[in-house]
Tab-separated table of C-alpha atoms and ligand atoms in Angstrom:
chain	number	residue	atom	x	y	z
A	323	VAL	CA	26.620	31.582	-16.163
A	324	ASN	CA	29.074	28.704	-15.680
A	325	ALA	CA	27.776	27.059	-18.710
A	326	VAL	CA	30.975	25.049	-19.261
A	327	GLY	CA	31.775	24.637	-15.509
A	328	HIS	CA	34.644	26.034	-13.577
A	329	ASN	CA	38.161	26.073	-15.067
A	330	HIS	CA	37.104	24.670	-18.439
A	331	PRO	CA	40.511	24.233	-20.247
A	332	ALA	CA	39.354	25.818	-23.504
A	333	LEU	CA	38.022	28.921	-21.628
A	334	THR	CA	41.053	29.217	-19.346
A	335	LYS	CA	43.388	28.988	-22.398
A	336	ALA	CA	41.456	31.600	-24.347
A	337	ILE	CA	41.534	34.052	-21.423
A	338	THR	CA	45.183	33.576	-20.572
A	339	GLU	CA	46.297	33.753	-24.194
A	340	GLN	CA	44.216	36.931	-24.789
A	341	ALA	CA	45.343	38.566	-21.510
A	342	ALA	CA	48.911	38.072	-22.614
A	343	LYS	CA	48.155	39.674	-25.940
A	344	LEU	CA	45.584	42.556	-25.672
A	345	LEU	CA	43.120	43.056	-22.861
A	346	HIS	CA	41.305	46.093	-24.068
A	347	VAL	CA	41.309	48.459	-26.991
A	348	SER	CA	38.594	51.039	-27.837
A	349	ASN	CA	35.569	50.045	-30.042
A	350	LEU	CA	36.932	52.749	-32.371
A	351	TYR	CA	39.031	49.960	-33.869
A	352	TRP	CA	38.238	46.489	-35.287
A	353	ILE	CA	38.689	43.917	-32.534
A	354	GLU	CA	39.544	40.512	-33.892
A	355	PRO	CA	38.038	38.144	-31.284
A	356	GLN	CA	34.849	40.461	-31.350
A	357	VAL	CA	34.501	39.936	-35.191
A	358	LYS	CA	35.085	36.311	-34.677
A	359	LEU	CA	32.418	35.926	-32.001
A	360	ALA	CA	29.878	38.061	-33.923
A	361	LYS	CA	30.378	35.817	-36.984
A	362	LEU	CA	29.862	32.653	-34.893
A	363	LEU	CA	26.731	34.128	-33.434
A	364	VAL	CA	25.091	35.143	-36.708
A	365	GLU	CA	26.141	31.951	-38.580
A	366	ASN	CA	24.489	29.997	-35.841
A	367	SER	CA	21.245	32.015	-35.291
A	368	CYS	CA	18.501	33.614	-37.265
A	369	SER	CA	20.152	37.175	-36.633
A	370	ASP	CA	22.376	39.108	-38.828
A	371	LYS	CA	24.032	41.667	-36.622
A	372	VAL	CA	25.263	41.762	-33.054
A	373	PHE	CA	25.893	44.472	-30.571
A	374	PHE	CA	28.084	43.603	-27.596
A	375	ALA	CA	27.289	44.792	-24.039
A	376	ASN	CA	28.435	43.764	-20.608
A	377	SER	CA	25.421	42.235	-18.942
A	378	GLY	CA	21.915	40.977	-19.598
A	379	ALA	CA	20.261	44.165	-18.428
A	380	GLU	CA	22.439	46.128	-20.772
A	381	ALA	CA	21.657	43.802	-23.679
A	382	ASN	CA	17.968	44.409	-23.012
A	383	GLU	CA	18.451	48.160	-22.678
A	384	GLY	CA	19.896	47.983	-26.179
A	385	ALA	CA	17.160	45.803	-27.553
A	386	ILE	CA	14.537	48.325	-26.184
A	387	LYS	CA	16.295	51.237	-27.718
A	388	LEU	CA	16.543	49.446	-31.076
A	389	ALA	CA	12.883	48.452	-31.097
A	390	ARG	CA	11.930	52.145	-30.326
A	391	LYS	CA	14.169	53.600	-33.010
A	392	TYR	CA	12.972	51.043	-35.585
A	393	ALA	CA	9.355	51.665	-34.834
A	394	LYS	CA	9.847	55.439	-34.793
A	395	GLU	CA	11.601	55.328	-38.243
A	396	HIS	CA	9.086	52.933	-39.799
A	397	TYR	CA	5.732	53.641	-38.158
A	398	GLY	CA	5.933	57.117	-36.575
A	399	GLU	CA	6.880	59.142	-33.409
A	400	ASP	CA	4.099	57.713	-31.220
A	401	LYS	CA	5.238	54.060	-31.398
A	402	PHE	CA	7.165	53.291	-28.320
A	403	GLU	CA	5.242	50.937	-26.051
A	404	ILE	CA	6.559	47.396	-25.406
A	405	ILE	CA	4.300	44.673	-24.117
A	406	THR	CA	5.957	42.280	-21.711
A	407	MET	CA	4.795	39.412	-19.643
A	408	ASN	CA	3.753	38.933	-16.038
A	409	LYS	CA	6.373	37.043	-14.163
A	410	SER	CA	9.039	38.095	-16.583
A	411	PHE	CA	12.596	39.185	-15.560
A	412	HIS	CA	14.634	41.504	-17.744
A	413	GLY	CA	17.133	43.130	-15.448
A	414	ARG	CA	17.632	45.787	-12.828
A	415	THR	CA	18.492	49.062	-14.560
A	416	LEU	CA	15.454	51.336	-14.634
A	417	ALA	CA	14.238	50.514	-18.095
A	418	THR	CA	14.674	46.800	-17.772
A	419	LEU	CA	12.978	46.907	-14.285
A	420	ALA	CA	10.072	48.621	-16.002
A	421	ALA	CA	10.043	45.866	-18.615
A	422	THR	CA	10.024	43.307	-15.822
A	423	GLY	CA	6.468	42.242	-15.128
A	424	GLN	CA	6.769	41.717	-11.381
A	425	SER	CA	5.693	44.574	-9.170
A	426	LYS	CA	7.784	43.417	-6.247
A	427	PHE	CA	10.825	44.553	-8.159
A	428	HIS	CA	9.292	47.968	-8.919
A	429	GLN	CA	8.063	49.108	-5.595
A	430	ASP	CA	10.939	51.117	-4.210
A	431	PHE	CA	12.238	52.636	-7.420
A	432	LYS	CA	9.217	54.548	-8.835
A	433	PRO	CA	8.854	56.420	-11.027
A	434	LEU	CA	10.011	53.967	-13.648
A	435	PRO	CA	10.415	54.803	-17.278
A	436	ALA	CA	7.117	54.863	-19.134
A	437	GLY	CA	6.051	52.682	-22.162
A	438	PHE	CA	5.705	49.136	-20.813
A	439	LYS	CA	2.551	47.053	-20.368
A	440	TYR	CA	2.136	43.644	-18.966
A	441	VAL	CA	0.063	40.703	-19.852
A	442	PRO	CA	-0.169	37.096	-18.616
A	443	PHE	CA	2.283	34.749	-20.242
A	444	ASN	CA	0.865	32.080	-22.627
A	445	ASP	CA	-2.481	34.001	-22.888
A	446	PHE	CA	-2.725	34.995	-26.579
A	447	LYS	CA	-6.014	36.718	-26.326
A	448	ALA	CA	-4.703	39.014	-23.493
A	449	LEU	CA	-1.762	40.003	-25.620
A	450	GLU	CA	-3.964	40.712	-28.697
A	451	ASP	CA	-6.245	42.839	-26.515
A	452	ALA	CA	-3.351	44.774	-25.023
A	453	ILE	CA	-2.046	46.080	-28.371
A	454	GLY	CA	-2.731	49.727	-28.741
A	455	PRO	CA	-1.931	52.693	-30.938
A	456	HIS	CA	1.523	53.167	-29.250
A	457	THR	CA	2.761	49.566	-29.245
A	458	CYS	CA	5.928	48.816	-31.114
A	459	ALA	CA	7.084	45.441	-29.710
A	460	VAL	CA	6.457	42.354	-27.681
A	461	MET	CA	9.227	41.176	-25.430
A	462	MET	CA	9.413	37.899	-23.631
A	463	GLU	CA	11.624	35.060	-22.352
A	464	PRO	CA	10.752	31.982	-24.363
A	465	ILE	CA	11.261	30.100	-21.126
A	466	GLN	CA	10.791	32.302	-18.040
A	467	GLY	CA	13.409	31.666	-15.442
A	468	GLU	CA	13.234	34.047	-12.581
A	469	GLY	CA	9.441	34.168	-12.595
A	470	GLY	CA	9.150	30.468	-11.676
A	471	VAL	CA	10.306	28.369	-14.759
A	472	TYR	CA	7.556	28.587	-17.227
A	473	ALA	CA	8.062	27.618	-20.770
A	474	ALA	CA	6.034	29.203	-23.600
A	475	GLU	CA	3.437	26.929	-25.180
A	476	PRO	CA	4.603	26.081	-28.789
A	477	ASP	CA	1.290	27.153	-30.276
A	478	TYR	CA	1.264	30.432	-28.399
A	479	LEU	CA	4.718	31.461	-29.761
A	480	THR	CA	3.602	30.611	-33.279
A	481	LYS	CA	0.523	32.710	-32.866
A	482	VAL	CA	2.462	35.600	-31.288
A	483	ARG	CA	4.867	35.577	-34.226
A	484	ARG	CA	2.007	35.853	-36.758
A	485	LEU	CA	0.412	38.592	-34.576
A	486	CYS	CA	3.508	40.628	-34.476
A	487	ASP	CA	3.913	40.363	-38.317
A	488	ASP	CA	0.267	41.269	-38.921
A	489	ARG	CA	0.361	44.296	-36.503
A	490	ASN	CA	3.842	45.535	-37.417
A	491	LEU	CA	5.302	44.776	-34.070
A	492	LEU	CA	8.867	43.575	-33.421
A	493	LEU	CA	9.217	40.332	-31.357
A	494	ILE	CA	12.020	40.513	-28.940
A	495	PHE	CA	13.238	37.321	-27.141
A	496	ASP	CA	15.189	37.734	-23.992
A	497	GLU	CA	17.387	34.572	-24.099
A	498	VAL	CA	19.750	35.872	-21.355
A	499	GLN	CA	18.983	32.779	-19.260
A	500	SER	CA	17.526	30.366	-21.957
A	501	GLY	CA	20.256	30.848	-24.488
A	502	ILE	CA	23.628	29.415	-25.076
A	503	GLY	CA	22.699	25.782	-24.954
A	504	ARG	CA	20.632	25.812	-21.870
A	505	SER	CA	17.417	24.517	-23.556
A	506	GLY	CA	19.342	21.781	-25.335
A	507	GLU	CA	19.438	23.980	-28.456
A	508	LEU	CA	21.887	26.812	-28.845
A	509	PHE	CA	18.873	29.223	-28.460
A	510	ALA	CA	15.514	28.373	-27.047
A	511	TYR	CA	13.684	29.858	-30.020
A	512	GLN	CA	15.061	26.964	-32.013
A	513	LEU	CA	13.075	24.481	-29.854
A	514	TYR	CA	9.972	26.305	-31.105
A	515	GLY	CA	10.885	27.157	-34.608
A	516	VAL	CA	9.758	30.701	-34.051
A	517	GLU	CA	12.337	33.425	-34.964
A	518	PRO	CA	12.563	36.711	-32.949
A	519	ASP	CA	13.437	40.000	-34.652
A	520	ILE	CA	15.696	40.810	-31.769
A	521	MET	CA	17.279	38.587	-29.235
A	522	THR	CA	19.354	39.179	-26.188
A	523	LEU	CA	22.060	37.149	-24.590
A	524	ALA	CA	24.381	37.259	-21.532
A	525	LYS	CA	24.934	34.881	-18.607
A	526	GLY	CA	26.337	31.684	-20.221
A	527	LEU	CA	27.862	33.512	-23.130
A	528	GLY	CA	31.068	34.429	-21.464
A	529	GLY	CA	31.184	31.292	-19.192
A	530	GLY	CA	31.878	33.698	-16.272
A	531	VAL	CA	33.488	36.602	-18.029
A	532	PRO	CA	30.942	39.484	-18.109
A	533	ILE	CA	29.409	39.908	-21.563
A	534	GLY	CA	25.997	40.557	-23.102
A	535	ALA	CA	24.782	40.974	-26.590
A	536	PHE	CA	21.625	41.946	-28.559
A	537	LEU	CA	21.221	40.476	-31.975
A	538	ALA	CA	18.888	41.548	-34.739
A	539	LYS	CA	17.779	40.800	-38.269
A	540	GLU	CA	19.625	43.043	-40.758
A	541	GLN	CA	16.584	45.173	-41.606
A	542	VAL	CA	15.867	45.925	-37.937
A	543	ALA	CA	19.477	46.450	-36.930
A	544	ALA	CA	19.762	49.101	-39.734
A	545	ALA	CA	17.754	51.402	-37.583
A	546	LEU	CA	20.715	52.011	-35.256
A	547	LYS	CA	23.149	54.386	-36.780
A	548	PRO	CA	26.701	55.213	-35.661
A	549	GLY	CA	26.373	57.195	-32.435
A	550	ASP	CA	22.892	55.910	-31.431
A	551	HIS	CA	24.307	53.286	-29.012
A	552	GLY	CA	27.646	52.417	-27.687
A	553	SER	CA	29.632	50.884	-24.847
A	554	THR	CA	33.172	51.361	-23.670
A	555	PHE	CA	33.768	47.754	-22.579
A	556	GLY	CA	31.131	46.068	-24.626
A	557	GLY	CA	32.842	43.393	-26.898
A	558	ASN	CA	36.365	44.047	-25.576
A	559	PRO	CA	39.094	41.589	-26.530
A	560	LEU	CA	39.056	39.644	-23.323
A	561	ALA	CA	35.351	39.182	-23.051
A	562	THR	CA	34.940	38.146	-26.730
A	563	ALA	CA	37.836	35.814	-26.628
A	564	ALA	CA	36.281	34.140	-23.733
A	565	ALA	CA	32.816	33.971	-25.347
A	566	THR	CA	34.313	32.580	-28.506
A	567	ALA	CA	35.869	29.753	-26.569
A	568	VAL	CA	32.565	28.968	-24.742
A	569	LEU	CA	30.600	29.102	-28.124
A	570	GLU	CA	33.113	26.885	-29.887
A	571	THR	CA	32.858	24.397	-27.086
A	572	ILE	CA	29.028	24.391	-27.133
A	573	LEU	CA	28.963	24.226	-30.879
A	574	ALA	CA	31.428	21.249	-30.962
A	575	ASP	CA	30.090	17.911	-32.299
A	576	GLY	CA	27.966	16.108	-29.767
A	577	PHE	CA	27.893	18.829	-27.084
A	578	LEU	CA	24.222	19.886	-27.428
A	579	ALA	CA	23.192	16.269	-27.963
A	580	GLY	CA	24.929	15.609	-24.620
A	581	VAL	CA	22.954	18.517	-23.008
A	582	LYS	CA	19.737	17.080	-24.233
A	583	GLU	CA	20.599	13.584	-22.942
A	584	ILE	CA	21.679	14.741	-19.369
A	585	ALA	CA	18.701	17.042	-19.346
A	586	GLY	CA	16.323	14.201	-20.023
A	587	TYR	CA	17.939	12.103	-17.347
A	588	PHE	CA	17.744	14.898	-14.817
A	589	ALA	CA	14.073	15.615	-15.573
A	590	THR	CA	13.261	11.886	-15.192
A	591	LYS	CA	14.976	11.788	-11.864
A	592	LEU	CA	13.075	14.958	-10.719
A	593	GLU	CA	9.757	13.350	-11.903
A	594	GLU	CA	10.677	10.290	-9.850
A	595	LEU	CA	11.017	12.548	-6.844
A	596	ALA	CA	7.739	14.142	-7.622
A	597	ALA	CA	6.123	10.795	-7.696
A	598	LYS	CA	7.548	9.834	-4.350
A	599	TYR	CA	7.127	12.961	-2.369
A	600	PRO	CA	3.686	14.554	-2.082
A	601	VAL	CA	5.273	17.883	-1.248
A	602	VAL	CA	6.198	18.293	-4.950
A	603	LYS	CA	3.578	19.756	-7.013
A	604	GLU	CA	5.083	19.886	-10.401
A	605	VAL	CA	8.386	19.527	-12.409
A	606	ARG	CA	8.563	21.716	-15.458
A	607	GLY	CA	11.040	23.498	-17.810
A	608	LYS	CA	13.189	22.558	-20.826
A	609	GLY	CA	16.694	21.299	-21.102
A	610	LEU	CA	18.745	22.218	-18.154
A	611	LEU	CA	16.494	25.007	-17.088
A	612	LEU	CA	14.232	22.992	-14.764
A	613	GLY	CA	11.917	23.839	-11.984
A	614	MET	CA	10.218	21.925	-9.220
A	615	GLU	CA	7.270	23.564	-7.652
A	616	LEU	CA	6.528	22.635	-4.080
A	617	ASP	CA	3.500	22.981	-1.821
A	618	VAL	CA	5.622	24.894	0.683
A	619	ALA	CA	8.241	27.695	0.545
A	620	ALA	CA	11.331	26.643	-1.240
A	621	ALA	CA	13.807	28.364	1.165
A	622	GLY	CA	14.038	25.425	3.680
A	623	VAL	CA	14.957	22.994	0.856
A	624	VAL	CA	17.463	25.487	-0.686
A	625	ASN	CA	19.206	25.877	2.646
A	626	GLY	CA	19.181	22.219	3.508
A	627	CYS	CA	20.688	21.417	0.131
A	628	ARG	CA	23.367	24.066	0.644
A	629	GLU	CA	24.400	22.589	3.955
A	630	LYS	CA	25.047	19.320	2.119
A	631	GLY	CA	26.996	20.953	-0.719
A	632	LEU	CA	24.311	21.274	-3.287
A	633	LEU	CA	23.755	24.800	-4.678
A	634	ILE	CA	20.281	25.517	-6.089
A	635	ASN	CA	17.996	28.397	-5.767
A	636	GLY	CA	14.473	29.208	-5.064
A	637	VAL	CA	12.337	31.408	-7.350
A	638	ALA	CA	8.723	32.630	-7.072
A	639	GLU	CA	8.602	31.508	-3.384
A	640	LYS	CA	7.812	27.896	-3.880
A	641	VAL	CA	9.871	26.793	-6.902
A	642	LEU	CA	13.302	25.227	-6.815
A	643	ARG	CA	15.123	26.139	-9.937
A	644	PHE	CA	17.929	23.984	-11.331
A	645	LEU	CA	20.387	25.614	-13.780
A	646	PRO	CA	23.523	23.354	-13.591
A	647	PRO	CA	26.515	23.676	-15.873
A	648	LEU	CA	25.912	22.202	-19.247
A	649	ILE	CA	28.748	19.714	-18.712
A	650	ILE	CA	27.257	17.807	-15.701
A	651	THR	CA	27.334	14.060	-15.707
A	652	GLU	CA	24.841	11.411	-14.630
A	653	ALA	CA	26.965	11.029	-11.441
A	654	ASP	CA	26.494	14.661	-10.707
A	655	VAL	CA	22.732	14.421	-11.190
A	656	ASP	CA	22.555	11.261	-9.052
A	657	GLU	CA	24.510	13.025	-6.236
A	658	ALA	CA	22.252	16.103	-6.524
A	659	VAL	CA	19.054	14.098	-6.588
A	660	ALA	CA	20.097	12.013	-3.535
A	661	ILE	CA	20.661	15.312	-1.479
A	662	LEU	CA	17.375	16.668	-2.784
A	663	ALA	CA	15.561	13.519	-1.869
A	664	GLU	CA	16.834	13.863	1.685
A	665	GLU	CA	15.401	17.347	2.023
A	666	LEU	CA	12.029	16.379	0.352
A	667	ALA	CA	11.731	13.403	2.713
A	668	LYS	CA	12.007	15.755	5.652
A	669	LEU	CA	9.065	17.729	4.446
A	670	SER	CA	7.026	14.581	3.746
A	671	GLN	CA	7.424	13.167	7.279
B	1265	LIG	N1	17.078	38.657	-18.536
B	1265	LIG	C1	16.922	37.428	-17.942
B	1265	LIG	C2	15.857	36.513	-18.491
B	1265	LIG	C3	17.511	37.167	-16.736
B	1265	LIG	O1	17.249	35.971	-16.156
B	1265	LIG	C4	18.463	38.094	-16.174
B	1265	LIG	C5	19.114	37.848	-14.969
B	1265	LIG	O2	18.795	36.966	-14.115
B	1265	LIG	C6	18.601	39.324	-16.818
B	1265	LIG	C7	17.876	39.490	-17.986
B	1265	LIG	C8	19.583	40.357	-16.313
B	1265	LIG	O3	20.847	39.948	-16.557
B	1265	LIG	P1	22.031	40.663	-15.750
B	1265	LIG	O4	21.929	40.268	-14.340
B	1265	LIG	O5	23.317	40.209	-16.445
B	1265	LIG	O6	21.885	42.136	-15.951
């Protein structure tokens, strides 16, 4: 979320200026910073239209609704099913929980909304075989975060895009975690050269101010008519002014090149730790969405690092996930790696 760190001057300025001017007005009216942000997003992505929400889950809810409405209009009443991936994470509302391909999140909340099917990630054949008469879309994170930091194979995404085109399915990328510069590109799909029909954003977009968005190609977006979807707070002046400042910062000359450079440095340092400490199984990920899989539970290392002032988290039990602000420096990485090394050394004694 804190893509540009804490107290970034551009973000602080945008928020204070906007707060002094206009905090909220209804979406019945044109909202200037909202228009500005939408323009920035479409000019810098493959999408043509944006809907603003308040969180990642809400953005995904909107994407699911749009896919269903589009499919219904174009291919008939019985097209509603969305195929998602095992180990995915799409949010904690009922529909996005249902879209999330991890049963541990489902257990206590059944019955969940119908119309979701799960397949293993990076398994093209499984996806192809899962398509049925009701399928309307395929939804995935190009780089899975919560599920353990797994990036899509380039060849897989290319084939999935072709499959979706051949079978009249929409391709939805959940870039809530992988978007807004995290991968080293503004959006992770740009790493792969594979364009989604619908894309969702949140987390880093507002740099800490709650905002989400779903974006779509014109022809797909056209399925949503006035009244089909809406949000009281979505795209409000404060949130969109903040997100505009974040996006302008990330789009400034040299920023993304800097992310790629520091990400390369961080990955190299993590690889060095992997070579030194046998407890490390693998280092993986893209850009500043990195994971280190251990042979043991990650919790001990996460806690040990926290005691020393380094905040990281553990996902999928044995994976340490690193999602630092995009503005970290080599000195920050060195400090983090030194702390991590102490914790890994303890496990390797
Ligand atoms: N999608 C992905 C890929 C996420 O990582 C998350 C949150 O971790 C979400 C959706 C849900 O976002 P939010 O917590 O803002 O609802």
